[in-house]
Coordinates of C-alpha atoms in Angstrom, one line a residue:
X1 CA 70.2 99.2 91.5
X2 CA 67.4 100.0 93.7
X3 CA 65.3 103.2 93.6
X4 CA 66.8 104.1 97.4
X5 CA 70.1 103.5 96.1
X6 CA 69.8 105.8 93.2
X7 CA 68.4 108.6 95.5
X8 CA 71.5 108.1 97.9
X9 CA 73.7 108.0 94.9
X10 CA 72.6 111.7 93.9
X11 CA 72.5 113.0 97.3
X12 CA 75.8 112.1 97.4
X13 CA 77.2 113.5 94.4
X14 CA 75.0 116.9 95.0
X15 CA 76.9 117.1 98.3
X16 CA 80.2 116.3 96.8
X17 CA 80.0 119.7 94.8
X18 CA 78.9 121.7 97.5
X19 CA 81.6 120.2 99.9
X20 CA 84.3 120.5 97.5
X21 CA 83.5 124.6 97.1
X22 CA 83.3 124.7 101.3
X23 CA 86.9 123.1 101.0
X24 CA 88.4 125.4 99.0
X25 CA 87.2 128.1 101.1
X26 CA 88.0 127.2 104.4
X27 CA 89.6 124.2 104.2
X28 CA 92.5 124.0 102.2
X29 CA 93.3 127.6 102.2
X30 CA 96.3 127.6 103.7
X31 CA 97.5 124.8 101.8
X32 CA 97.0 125.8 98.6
X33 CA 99.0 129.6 98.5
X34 CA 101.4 129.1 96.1
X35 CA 105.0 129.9 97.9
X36 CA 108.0 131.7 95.5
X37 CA 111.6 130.7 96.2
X38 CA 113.5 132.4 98.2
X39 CA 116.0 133.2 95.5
X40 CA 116.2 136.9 94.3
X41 CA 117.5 138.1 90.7
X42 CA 119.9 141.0 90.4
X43 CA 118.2 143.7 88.9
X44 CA 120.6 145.7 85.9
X45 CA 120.8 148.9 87.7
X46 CA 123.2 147.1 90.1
X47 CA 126.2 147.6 87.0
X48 CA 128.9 149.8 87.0
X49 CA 128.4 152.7 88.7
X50 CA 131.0 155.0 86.9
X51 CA 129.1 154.7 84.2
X52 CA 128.1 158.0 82.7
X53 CA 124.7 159.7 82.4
X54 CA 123.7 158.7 78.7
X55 CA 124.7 154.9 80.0
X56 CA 122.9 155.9 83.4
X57 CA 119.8 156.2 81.4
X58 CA 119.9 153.6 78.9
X59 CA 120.4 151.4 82.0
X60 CA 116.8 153.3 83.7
X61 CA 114.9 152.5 80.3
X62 CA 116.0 148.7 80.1
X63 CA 115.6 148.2 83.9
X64 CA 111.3 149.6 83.2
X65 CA 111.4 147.1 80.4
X66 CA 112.9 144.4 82.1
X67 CA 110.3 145.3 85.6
X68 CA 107.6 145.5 82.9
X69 CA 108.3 141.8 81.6
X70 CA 109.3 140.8 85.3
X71 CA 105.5 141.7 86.1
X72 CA 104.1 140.2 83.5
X73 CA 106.2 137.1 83.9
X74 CA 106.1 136.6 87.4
X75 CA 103.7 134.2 88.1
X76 CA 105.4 131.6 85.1
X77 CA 109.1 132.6 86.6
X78 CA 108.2 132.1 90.5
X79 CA 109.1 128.1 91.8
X80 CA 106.6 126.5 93.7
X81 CA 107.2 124.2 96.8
X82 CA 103.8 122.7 96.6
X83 CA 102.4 120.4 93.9
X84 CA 99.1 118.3 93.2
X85 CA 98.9 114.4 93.0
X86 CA 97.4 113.4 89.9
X87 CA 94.9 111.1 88.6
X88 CA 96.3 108.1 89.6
X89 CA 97.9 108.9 92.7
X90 CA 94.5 110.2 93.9
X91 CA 93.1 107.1 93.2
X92 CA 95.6 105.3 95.0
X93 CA 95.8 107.7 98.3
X94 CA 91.9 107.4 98.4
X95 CA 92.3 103.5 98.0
X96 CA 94.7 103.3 100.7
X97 CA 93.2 105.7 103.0
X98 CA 89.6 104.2 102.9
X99 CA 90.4 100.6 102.4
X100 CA 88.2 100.7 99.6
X101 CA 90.1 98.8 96.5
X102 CA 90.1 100.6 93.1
X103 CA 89.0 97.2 91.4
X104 CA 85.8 97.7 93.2
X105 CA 83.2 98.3 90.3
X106 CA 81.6 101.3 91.3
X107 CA 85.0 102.7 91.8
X108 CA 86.4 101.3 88.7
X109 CA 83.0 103.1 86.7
X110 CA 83.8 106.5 88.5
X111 CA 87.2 106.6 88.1
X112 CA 87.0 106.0 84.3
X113 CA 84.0 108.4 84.1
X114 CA 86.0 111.4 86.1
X115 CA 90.0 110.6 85.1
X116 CA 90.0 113.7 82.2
X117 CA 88.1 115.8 85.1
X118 CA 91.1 115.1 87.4
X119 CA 94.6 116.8 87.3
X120 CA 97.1 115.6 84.9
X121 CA 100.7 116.8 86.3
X122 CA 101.6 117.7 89.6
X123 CA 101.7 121.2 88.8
X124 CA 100.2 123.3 91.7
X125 CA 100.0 126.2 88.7
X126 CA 97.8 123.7 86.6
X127 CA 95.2 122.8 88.9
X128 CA 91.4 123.8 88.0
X129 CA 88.3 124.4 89.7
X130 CA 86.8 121.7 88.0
X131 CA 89.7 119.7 89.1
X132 CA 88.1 120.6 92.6
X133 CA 85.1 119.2 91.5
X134 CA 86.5 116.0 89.9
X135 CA 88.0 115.0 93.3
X136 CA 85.0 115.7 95.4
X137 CA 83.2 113.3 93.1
X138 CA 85.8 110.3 93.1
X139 CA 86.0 110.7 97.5
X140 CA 82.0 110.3 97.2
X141 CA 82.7 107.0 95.8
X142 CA 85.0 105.8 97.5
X143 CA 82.8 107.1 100.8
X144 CA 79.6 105.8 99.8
X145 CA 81.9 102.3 99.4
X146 CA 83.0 102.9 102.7
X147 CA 80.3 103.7 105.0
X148 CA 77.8 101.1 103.0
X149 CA 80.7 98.6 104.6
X150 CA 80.2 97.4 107.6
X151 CA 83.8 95.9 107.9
X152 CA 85.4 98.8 106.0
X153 CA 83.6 101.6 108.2
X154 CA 84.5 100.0 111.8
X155 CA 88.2 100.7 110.9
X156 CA 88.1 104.2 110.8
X157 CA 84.9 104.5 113.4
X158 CA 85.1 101.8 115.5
X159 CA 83.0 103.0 118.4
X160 CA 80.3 104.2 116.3
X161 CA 76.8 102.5 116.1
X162 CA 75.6 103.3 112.5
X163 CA 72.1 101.8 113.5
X164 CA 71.1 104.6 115.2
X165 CA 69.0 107.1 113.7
X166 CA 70.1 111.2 114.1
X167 CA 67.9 111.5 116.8
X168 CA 70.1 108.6 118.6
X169 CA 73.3 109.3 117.4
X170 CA 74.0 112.8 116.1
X171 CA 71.3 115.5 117.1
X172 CA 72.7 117.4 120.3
X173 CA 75.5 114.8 120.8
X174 CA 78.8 116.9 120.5
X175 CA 80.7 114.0 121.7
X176 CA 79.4 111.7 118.9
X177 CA 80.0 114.8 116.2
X178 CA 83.3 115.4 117.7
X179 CA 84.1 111.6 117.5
X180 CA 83.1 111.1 113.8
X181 CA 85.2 114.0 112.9
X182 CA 88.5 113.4 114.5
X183 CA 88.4 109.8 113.7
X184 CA 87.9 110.8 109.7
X185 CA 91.1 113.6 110.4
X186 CA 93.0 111.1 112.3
X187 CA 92.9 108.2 109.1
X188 CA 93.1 110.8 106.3
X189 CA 95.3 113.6 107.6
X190 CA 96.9 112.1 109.8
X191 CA 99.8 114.1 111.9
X192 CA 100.2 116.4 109.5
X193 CA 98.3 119.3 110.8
X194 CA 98.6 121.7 113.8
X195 CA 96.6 122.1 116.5
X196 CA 95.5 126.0 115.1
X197 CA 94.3 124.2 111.9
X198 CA 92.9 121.2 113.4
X199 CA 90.4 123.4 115.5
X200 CA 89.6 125.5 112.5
X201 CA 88.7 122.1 110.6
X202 CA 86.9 120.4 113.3
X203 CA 85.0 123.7 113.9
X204 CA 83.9 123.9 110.1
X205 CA 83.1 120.0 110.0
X206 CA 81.1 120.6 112.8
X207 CA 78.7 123.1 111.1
X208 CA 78.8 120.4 107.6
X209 CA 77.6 118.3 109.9
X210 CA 74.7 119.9 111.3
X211 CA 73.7 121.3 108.0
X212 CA 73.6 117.8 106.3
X213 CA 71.2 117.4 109.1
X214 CA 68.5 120.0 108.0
X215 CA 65.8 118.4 106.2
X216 CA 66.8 115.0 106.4
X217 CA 64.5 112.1 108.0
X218 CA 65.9 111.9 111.5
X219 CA 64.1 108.7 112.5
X220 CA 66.3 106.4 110.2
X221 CA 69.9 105.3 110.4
X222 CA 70.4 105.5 106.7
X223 CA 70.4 109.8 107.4
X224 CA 73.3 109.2 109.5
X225 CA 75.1 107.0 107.2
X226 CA 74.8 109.7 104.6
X227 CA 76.0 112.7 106.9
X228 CA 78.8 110.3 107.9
X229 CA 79.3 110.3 103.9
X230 CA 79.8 113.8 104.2
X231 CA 81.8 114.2 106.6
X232 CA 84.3 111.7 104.7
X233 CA 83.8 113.2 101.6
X234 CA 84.9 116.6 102.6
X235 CA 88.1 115.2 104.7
X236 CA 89.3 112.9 101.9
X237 CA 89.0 115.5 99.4
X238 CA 90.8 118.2 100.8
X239 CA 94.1 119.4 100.2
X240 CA 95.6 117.9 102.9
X241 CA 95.1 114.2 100.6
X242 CA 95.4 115.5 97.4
X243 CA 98.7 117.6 97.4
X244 CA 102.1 116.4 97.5

């Protein structure tokens, strides 16, 4: 692999990290509060009420034990109506989604290197920072795959011209910024979102965007291939992809 191909390779992972942080902040926030069930236990001070005062008491005593275990239980008692896809069905969504197959060596390499990192059950309760982490990394590969595809890239931004440098393309041009963005929500979150939380997302993917900017070499279309990277990287790796 070539020295410019290395250098991309880390960019890439770098940003992975610090997109998957800027995710769980502001991205999948509201998809990731864990919801109780409705259903509500009878506490034991609703028994007989004829009881008498020594029972009346006894009944006071066991109802502090029981809130005191109640407390300290609730978070393993509560039922969740939100899970996490695992490993595999990460893989797969990202596959799908991208177009990018899982056979594809790079992705093959990754996958193998990152499937401990990943989460194991579906369990929303289970899910780890790290887990964060593992998913930002995998959707860096598939993007990288992606973007460095000039048949696989034209499906999800057809109107595009990844020629262009920054300067051409991306610098002052809201309507190429806004383009790039709703296309990647469109193909990976599909109808799934409202309009409240669309805005929100297309407002932070906005700033991403022009902070991938900073720094980078504006005269040459390979920067706006890798902010393009990021912008996929942060949409396929958000919650609205990775939970069930």
């Amino acid at each position: 692999m070539s020295q410019n191909n290395d250098e991309t390779k880390e960019f890439n992972w770098r940003m992975a990290s610090s997109i998957g942080t800027v995710l769980i902040l502001l991205l999948s926030f509201n998809h990731c509060v864990i919801q109780p069930s409705k259903t509500s236990k009878k506490t034991a001070d609703a028994v007989d009420n004829g009881s008498n005062n020594n029972t009346n008491n006894n009944n006071n005593n066991n109802n502090n034990n029981n809130n005191n275990n109640n407390n300290t239980n609730n978070v393993v008692n509560e039922e969740v109506d939100v899970g996490i896809k695992n490993f595999e069905q990460i893989n797969m969504t990202m596959s799908v989604l991208t177009g990018v197959s899982t056979s594809d060596n790079d992705i093959e390499r990754t996958y193998e290197e990152l499937e401990l990192q990943l989460p194991e059950k579906n369990d929303i309760k289970t899910f780890l920072s790290a887990n964060q982490v593992g998913i930002s990394k995998l959707a860096a590969e598939y993007c990288d795959t992606l973007v460095d595809s000039s048949a696989l890239r034209t499906v999800i931004w057809p109107n595009f011209n990844f020629g262009q440098n920054p300067n051409q393309a991306l610098v002052g041009n809201s309507t190429n910024q806004t383009y790039i963005i709703n296309q990647s929500l469109d193909k990976f979150w599909g109808n799934n979102i409202n309009m409240s939380e669309r805005a929100s997302a297309l407002t932070e993917l906005t700033t991403l965007l022009n902070d991938l900017l900073l720094g980078e070499n504006l005269a040459s279309s390979a920067t706006t291939r890798t902010v393009v990277k990021g912008i996929c990287i942060a949409t396929l790796s958000s919650a609205q992809v990775t939970l069930l």
